[in-house]
PDB file of C-alpha atoms in Angstrom:
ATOM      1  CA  UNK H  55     -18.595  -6.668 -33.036  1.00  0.00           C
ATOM      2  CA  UNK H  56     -19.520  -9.930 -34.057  1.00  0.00           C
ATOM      3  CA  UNK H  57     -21.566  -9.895 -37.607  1.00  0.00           C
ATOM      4  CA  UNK H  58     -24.400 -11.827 -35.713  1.00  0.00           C
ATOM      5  CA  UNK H  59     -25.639  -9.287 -34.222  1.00  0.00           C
ATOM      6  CA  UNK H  60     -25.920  -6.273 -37.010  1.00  0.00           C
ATOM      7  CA  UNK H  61     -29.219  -7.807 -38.389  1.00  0.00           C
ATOM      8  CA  UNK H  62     -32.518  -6.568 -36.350  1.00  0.00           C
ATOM      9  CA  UNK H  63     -34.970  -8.672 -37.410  1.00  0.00           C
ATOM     10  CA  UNK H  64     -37.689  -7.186 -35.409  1.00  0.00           C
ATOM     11  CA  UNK H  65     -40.867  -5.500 -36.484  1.00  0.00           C
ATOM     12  CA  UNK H  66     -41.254  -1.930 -36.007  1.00  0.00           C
ATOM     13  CA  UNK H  67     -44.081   0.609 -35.794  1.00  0.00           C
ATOM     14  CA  UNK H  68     -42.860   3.920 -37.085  1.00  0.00           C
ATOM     15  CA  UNK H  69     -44.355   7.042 -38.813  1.00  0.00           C
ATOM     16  CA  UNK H  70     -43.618   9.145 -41.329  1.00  0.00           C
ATOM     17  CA  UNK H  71     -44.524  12.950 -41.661  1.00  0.00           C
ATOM     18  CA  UNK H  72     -46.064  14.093 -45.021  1.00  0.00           C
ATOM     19  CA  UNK H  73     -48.141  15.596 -47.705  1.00  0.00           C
ATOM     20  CA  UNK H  74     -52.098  14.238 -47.365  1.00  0.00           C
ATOM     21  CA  UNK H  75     -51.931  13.194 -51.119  1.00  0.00           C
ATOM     22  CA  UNK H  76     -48.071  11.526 -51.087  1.00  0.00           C
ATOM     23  CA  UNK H  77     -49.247   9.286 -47.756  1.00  0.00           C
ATOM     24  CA  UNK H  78     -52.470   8.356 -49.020  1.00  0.00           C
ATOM     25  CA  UNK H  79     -50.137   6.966 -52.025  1.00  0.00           C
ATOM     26  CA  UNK H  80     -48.244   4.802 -49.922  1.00  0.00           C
ATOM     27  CA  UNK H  81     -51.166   3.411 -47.821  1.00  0.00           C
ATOM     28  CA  UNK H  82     -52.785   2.691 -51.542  1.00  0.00           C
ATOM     29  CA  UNK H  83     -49.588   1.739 -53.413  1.00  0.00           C
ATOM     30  CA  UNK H  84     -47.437   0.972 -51.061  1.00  0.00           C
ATOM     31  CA  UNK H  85     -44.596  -0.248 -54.211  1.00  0.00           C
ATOM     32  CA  UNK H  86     -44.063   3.311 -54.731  1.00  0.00           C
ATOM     33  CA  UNK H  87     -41.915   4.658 -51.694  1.00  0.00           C
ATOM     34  CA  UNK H  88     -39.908   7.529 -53.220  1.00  0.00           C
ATOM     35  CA  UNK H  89     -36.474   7.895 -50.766  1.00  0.00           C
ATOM     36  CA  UNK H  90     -35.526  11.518 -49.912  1.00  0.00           C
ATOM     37  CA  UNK H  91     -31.922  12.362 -51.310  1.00  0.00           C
ATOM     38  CA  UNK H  92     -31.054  15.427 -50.068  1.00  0.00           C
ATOM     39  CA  UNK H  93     -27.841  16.010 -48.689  1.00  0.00           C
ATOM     40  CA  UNK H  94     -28.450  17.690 -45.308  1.00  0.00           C
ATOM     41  CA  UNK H  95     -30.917  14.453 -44.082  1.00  0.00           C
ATOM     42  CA  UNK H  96     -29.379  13.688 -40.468  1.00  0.00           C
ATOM     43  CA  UNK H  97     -29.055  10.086 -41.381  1.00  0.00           C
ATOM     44  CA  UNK H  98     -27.677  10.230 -44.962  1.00  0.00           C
ATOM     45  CA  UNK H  99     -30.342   9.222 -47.624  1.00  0.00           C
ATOM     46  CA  UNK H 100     -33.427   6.870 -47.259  1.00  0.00           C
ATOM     47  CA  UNK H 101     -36.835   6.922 -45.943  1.00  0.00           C
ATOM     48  CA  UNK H 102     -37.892   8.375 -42.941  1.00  0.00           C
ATOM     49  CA  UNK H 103     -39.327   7.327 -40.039  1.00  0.00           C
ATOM     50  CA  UNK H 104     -40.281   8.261 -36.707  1.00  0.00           C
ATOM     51  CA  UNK H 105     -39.918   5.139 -34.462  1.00  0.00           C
ATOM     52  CA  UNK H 106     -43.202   4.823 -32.163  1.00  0.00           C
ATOM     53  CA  UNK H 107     -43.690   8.789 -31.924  1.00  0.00           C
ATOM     54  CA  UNK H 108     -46.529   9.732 -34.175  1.00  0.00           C
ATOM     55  CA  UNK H 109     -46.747  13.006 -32.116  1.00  0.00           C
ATOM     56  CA  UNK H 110     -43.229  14.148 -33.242  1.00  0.00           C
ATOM     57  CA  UNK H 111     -44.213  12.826 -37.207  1.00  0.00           C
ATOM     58  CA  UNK H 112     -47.188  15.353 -36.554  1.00  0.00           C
ATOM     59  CA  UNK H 113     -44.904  18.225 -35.172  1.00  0.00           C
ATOM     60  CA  UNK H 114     -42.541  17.629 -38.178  1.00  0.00           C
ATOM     61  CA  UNK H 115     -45.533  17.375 -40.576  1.00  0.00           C
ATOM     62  CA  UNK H 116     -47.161  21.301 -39.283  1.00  0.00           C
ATOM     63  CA  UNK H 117     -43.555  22.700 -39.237  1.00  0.00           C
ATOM     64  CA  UNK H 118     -42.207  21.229 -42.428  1.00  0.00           C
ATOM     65  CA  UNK H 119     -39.312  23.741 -43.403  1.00  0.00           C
ATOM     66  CA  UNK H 120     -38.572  25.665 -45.144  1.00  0.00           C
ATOM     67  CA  UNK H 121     -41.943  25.300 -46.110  1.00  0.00           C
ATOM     68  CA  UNK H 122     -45.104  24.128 -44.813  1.00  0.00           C
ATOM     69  CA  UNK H 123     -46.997  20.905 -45.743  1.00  0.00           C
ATOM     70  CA  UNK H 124     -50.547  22.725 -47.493  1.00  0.00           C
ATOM     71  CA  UNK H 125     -51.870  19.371 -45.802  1.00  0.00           C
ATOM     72  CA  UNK H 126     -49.933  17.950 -43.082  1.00  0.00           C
ATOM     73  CA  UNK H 127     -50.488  14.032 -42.659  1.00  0.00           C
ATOM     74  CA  UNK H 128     -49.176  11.193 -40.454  1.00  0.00           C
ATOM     75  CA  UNK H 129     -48.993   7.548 -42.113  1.00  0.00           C
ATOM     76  CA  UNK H 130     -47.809   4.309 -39.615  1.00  0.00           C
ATOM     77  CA  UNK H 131     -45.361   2.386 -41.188  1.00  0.00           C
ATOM     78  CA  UNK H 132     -44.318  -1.598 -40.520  1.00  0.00           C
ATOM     79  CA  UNK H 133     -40.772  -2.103 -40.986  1.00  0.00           C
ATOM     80  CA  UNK H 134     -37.893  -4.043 -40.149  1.00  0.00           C
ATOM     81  CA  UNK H 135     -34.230  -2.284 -39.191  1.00  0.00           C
ATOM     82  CA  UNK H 136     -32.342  -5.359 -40.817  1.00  0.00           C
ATOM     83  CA  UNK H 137     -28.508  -4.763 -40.991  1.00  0.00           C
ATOM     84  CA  UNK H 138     -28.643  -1.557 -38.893  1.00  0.00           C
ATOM     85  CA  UNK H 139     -26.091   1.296 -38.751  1.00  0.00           C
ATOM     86  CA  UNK H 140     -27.702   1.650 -35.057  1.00  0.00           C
ATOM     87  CA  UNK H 141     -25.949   5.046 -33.912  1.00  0.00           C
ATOM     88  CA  UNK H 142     -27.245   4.267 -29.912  1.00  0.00           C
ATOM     89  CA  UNK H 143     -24.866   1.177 -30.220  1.00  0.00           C
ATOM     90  CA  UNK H 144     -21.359   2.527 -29.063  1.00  0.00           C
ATOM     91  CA  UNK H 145     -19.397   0.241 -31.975  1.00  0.00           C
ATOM     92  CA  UNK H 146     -21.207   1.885 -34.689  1.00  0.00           C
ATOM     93  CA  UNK H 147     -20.180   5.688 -33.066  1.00  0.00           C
ATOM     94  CA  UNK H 148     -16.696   4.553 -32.777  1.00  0.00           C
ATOM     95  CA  UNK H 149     -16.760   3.129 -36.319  1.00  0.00           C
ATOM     96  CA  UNK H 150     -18.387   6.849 -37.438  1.00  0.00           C
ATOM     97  CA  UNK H 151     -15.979   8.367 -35.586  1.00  0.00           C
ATOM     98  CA  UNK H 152     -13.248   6.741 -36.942  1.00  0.00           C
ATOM     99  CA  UNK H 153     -14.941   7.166 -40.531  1.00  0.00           C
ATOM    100  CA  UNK H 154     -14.476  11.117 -39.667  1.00  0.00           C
ATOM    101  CA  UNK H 155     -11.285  11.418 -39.569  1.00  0.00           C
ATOM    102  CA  UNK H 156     -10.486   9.793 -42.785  1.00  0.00           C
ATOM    103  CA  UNK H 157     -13.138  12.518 -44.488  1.00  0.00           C
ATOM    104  CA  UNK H 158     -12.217  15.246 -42.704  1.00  0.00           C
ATOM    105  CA  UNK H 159     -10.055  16.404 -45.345  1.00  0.00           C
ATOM    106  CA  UNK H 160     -13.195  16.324 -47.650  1.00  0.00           C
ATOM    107  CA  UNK H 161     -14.819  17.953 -45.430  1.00  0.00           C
ATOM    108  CA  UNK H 162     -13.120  21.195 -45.557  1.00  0.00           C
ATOM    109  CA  UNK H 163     -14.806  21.237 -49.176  1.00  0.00           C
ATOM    110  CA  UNK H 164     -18.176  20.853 -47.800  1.00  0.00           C
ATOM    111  CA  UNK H 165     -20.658  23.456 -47.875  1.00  0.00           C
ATOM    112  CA  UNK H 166     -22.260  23.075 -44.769  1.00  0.00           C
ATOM    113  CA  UNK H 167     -24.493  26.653 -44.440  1.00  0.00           C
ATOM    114  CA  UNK H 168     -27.413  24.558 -43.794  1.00  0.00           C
ATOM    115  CA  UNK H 169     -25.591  23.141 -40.081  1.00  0.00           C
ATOM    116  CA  UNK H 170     -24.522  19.703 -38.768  1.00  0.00           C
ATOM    117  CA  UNK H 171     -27.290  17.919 -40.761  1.00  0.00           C
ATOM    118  CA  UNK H 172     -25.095  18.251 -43.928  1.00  0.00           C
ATOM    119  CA  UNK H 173     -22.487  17.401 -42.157  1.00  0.00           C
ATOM    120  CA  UNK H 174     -24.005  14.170 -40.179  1.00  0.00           C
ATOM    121  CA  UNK H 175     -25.170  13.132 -43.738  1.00  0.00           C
ATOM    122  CA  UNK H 176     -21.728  14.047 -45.300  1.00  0.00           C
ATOM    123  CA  UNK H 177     -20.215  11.206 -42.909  1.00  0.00           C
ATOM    124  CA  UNK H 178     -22.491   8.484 -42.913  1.00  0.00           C
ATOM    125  CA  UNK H 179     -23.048   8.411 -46.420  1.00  0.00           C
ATOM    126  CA  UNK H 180     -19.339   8.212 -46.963  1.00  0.00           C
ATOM    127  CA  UNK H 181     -19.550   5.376 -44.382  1.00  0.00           C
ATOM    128  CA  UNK H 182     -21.727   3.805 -46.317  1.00  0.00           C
ATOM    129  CA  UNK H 183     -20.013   4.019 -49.539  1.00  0.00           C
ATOM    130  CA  UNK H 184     -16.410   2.974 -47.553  1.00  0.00           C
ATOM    131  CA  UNK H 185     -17.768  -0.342 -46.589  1.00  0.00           C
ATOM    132  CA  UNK H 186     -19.295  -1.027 -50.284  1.00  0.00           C
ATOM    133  CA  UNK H 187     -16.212  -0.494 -51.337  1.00  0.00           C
ATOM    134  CA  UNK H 188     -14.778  -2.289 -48.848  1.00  0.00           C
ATOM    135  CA  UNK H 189     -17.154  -5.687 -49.567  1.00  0.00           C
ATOM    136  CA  UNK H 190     -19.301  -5.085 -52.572  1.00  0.00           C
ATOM    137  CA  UNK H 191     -22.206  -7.660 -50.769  1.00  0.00           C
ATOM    138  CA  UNK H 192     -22.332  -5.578 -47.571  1.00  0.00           C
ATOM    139  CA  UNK H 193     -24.721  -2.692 -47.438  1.00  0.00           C
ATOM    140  CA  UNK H 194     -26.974  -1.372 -44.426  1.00  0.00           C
ATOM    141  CA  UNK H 195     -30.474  -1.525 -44.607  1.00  0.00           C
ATOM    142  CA  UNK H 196     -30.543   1.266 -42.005  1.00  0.00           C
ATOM    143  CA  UNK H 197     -29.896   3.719 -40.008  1.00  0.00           C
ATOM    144  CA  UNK H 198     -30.951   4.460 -36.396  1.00  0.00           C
ATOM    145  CA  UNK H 199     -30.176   7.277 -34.179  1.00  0.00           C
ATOM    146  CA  UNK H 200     -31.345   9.068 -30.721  1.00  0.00           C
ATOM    147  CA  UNK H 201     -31.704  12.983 -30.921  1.00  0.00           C
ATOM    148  CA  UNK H 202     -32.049  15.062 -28.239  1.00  0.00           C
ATOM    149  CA  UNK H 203     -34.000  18.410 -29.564  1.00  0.00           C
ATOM    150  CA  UNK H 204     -36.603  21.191 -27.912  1.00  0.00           C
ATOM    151  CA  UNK H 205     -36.373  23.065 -24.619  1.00  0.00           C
ATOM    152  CA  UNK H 206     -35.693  21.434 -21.412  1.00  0.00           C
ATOM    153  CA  UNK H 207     -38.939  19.373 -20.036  1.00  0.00           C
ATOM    154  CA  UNK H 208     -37.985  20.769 -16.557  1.00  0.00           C
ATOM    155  CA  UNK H 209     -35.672  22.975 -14.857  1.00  0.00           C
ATOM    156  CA  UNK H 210     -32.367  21.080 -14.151  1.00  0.00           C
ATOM    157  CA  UNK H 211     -32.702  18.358 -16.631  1.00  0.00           C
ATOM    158  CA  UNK H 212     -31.139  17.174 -20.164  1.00  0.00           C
ATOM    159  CA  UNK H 213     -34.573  15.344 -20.712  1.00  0.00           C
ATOM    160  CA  UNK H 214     -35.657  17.485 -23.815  1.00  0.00           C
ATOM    161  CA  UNK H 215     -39.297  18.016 -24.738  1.00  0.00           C
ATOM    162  CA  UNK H 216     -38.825  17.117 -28.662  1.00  0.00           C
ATOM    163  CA  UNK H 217     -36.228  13.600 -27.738  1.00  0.00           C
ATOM    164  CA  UNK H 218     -36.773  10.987 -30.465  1.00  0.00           C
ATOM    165  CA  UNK H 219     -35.235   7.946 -32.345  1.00  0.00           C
ATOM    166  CA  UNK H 220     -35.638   8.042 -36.265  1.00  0.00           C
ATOM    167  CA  UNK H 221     -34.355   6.027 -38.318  1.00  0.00           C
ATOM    168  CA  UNK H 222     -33.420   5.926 -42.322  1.00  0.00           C
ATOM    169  CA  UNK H 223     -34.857   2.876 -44.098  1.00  0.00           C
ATOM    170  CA  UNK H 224     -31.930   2.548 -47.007  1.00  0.00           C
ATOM    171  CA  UNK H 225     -33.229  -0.972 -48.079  1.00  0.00           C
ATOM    172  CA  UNK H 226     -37.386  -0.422 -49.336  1.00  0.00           C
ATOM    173  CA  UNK H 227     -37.499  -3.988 -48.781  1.00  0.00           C
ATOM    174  CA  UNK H 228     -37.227  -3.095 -44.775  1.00  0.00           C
ATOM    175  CA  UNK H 229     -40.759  -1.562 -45.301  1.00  0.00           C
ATOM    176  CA  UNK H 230     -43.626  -4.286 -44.414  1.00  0.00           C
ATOM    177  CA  UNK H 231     -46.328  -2.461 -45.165  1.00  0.00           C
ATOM    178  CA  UNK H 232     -48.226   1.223 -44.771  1.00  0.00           C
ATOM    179  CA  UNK H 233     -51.147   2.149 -42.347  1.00  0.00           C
ATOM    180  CA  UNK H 234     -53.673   4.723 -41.425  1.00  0.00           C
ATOM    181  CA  UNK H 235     -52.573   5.386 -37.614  1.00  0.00           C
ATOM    182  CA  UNK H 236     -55.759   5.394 -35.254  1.00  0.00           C
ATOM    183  CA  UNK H 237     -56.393   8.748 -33.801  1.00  0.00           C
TER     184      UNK H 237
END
């Protein structure tokens, strides 16, 4: 693929699932964006965003696991995808797939109790640190992928009731700004 088309300069409108007090943070000081880091996150580590679903962000916010939000809240977020690790682009799931096979001899160390998240993370973090390796200058700012999730919408169908794109915001700088969605 030629390099002129990894950057996504675009704006976004996405939202992010949360405690009331954390998003009421970032709509107030937005400088403070705190990235999660766990290890099972389907899209390795980063920020979170639902991309133009705030009714999913509010279904992930109620159902937090493995335990509940004591305030569920929805905040919009303005971002950017910049140098994208876009995972509904075939290149970029041939280049994880070929990223798999060189870990997959790591991965028989890798606890993975907690399902195909850890896993999922497991390779695209190790993507991420191959091509850093790789070209010290090169990072990407994100990552973007389709999931396919819930109970059939109808009888017959692959169409799933709980289908959305997220995406991982690796670079803060991605993030234009924080907003109180309109209800």
């Amino acid at each position: 693929m030629d390099d002129l088309y990894l950057e996504r300069p675009n704006l976004y409108i996405g939202f992010h699932g949360c405690e009331k007090e954390s998003g009421l943070k970032l709509v107030n000081e937005p400088k403070d964006i705190i990235s999660s880091k766990a290890d099972h996150e389907w899209l390795g580590k980063g920020f979170y965003v639902w991309e133009n679903n705030q009714d999913r962000a509010w279904d992930w916010a109620k159902n937090h696991k493995p335990e509940p939000f004591k305030e569920p809240f929805v905040i919009g977020v303005v971002y950017t995808l910049g140098t994208c690790l876009d995972l509904t682009d075939s290149h970029f799931i041939d280049l994880l797939s070929l990223n798999f096979e060189s870990l997959s001899d790591d991965l028989k160390k890798l606890d993975n109790k907690n399902g195909l998240h850890k896993l999922d993370c497991a390779v695209i973090e190790h993507l991420h640190e191959t091509c850093e390796e790789f070209d010290d200058s090169f990072r990407y700012d994100s990552v973007r992928g389709a999931f396919y999730e819930g109970d059939v919408a109808y009888i017959g169908t692959e169409i799933r009731k709980k289908n959305h794109i997220q995406v991982c915001l690796r670079n803060m700088n991605c993030i234009k700004g924080f907003f109180l969605p309109r209800c």
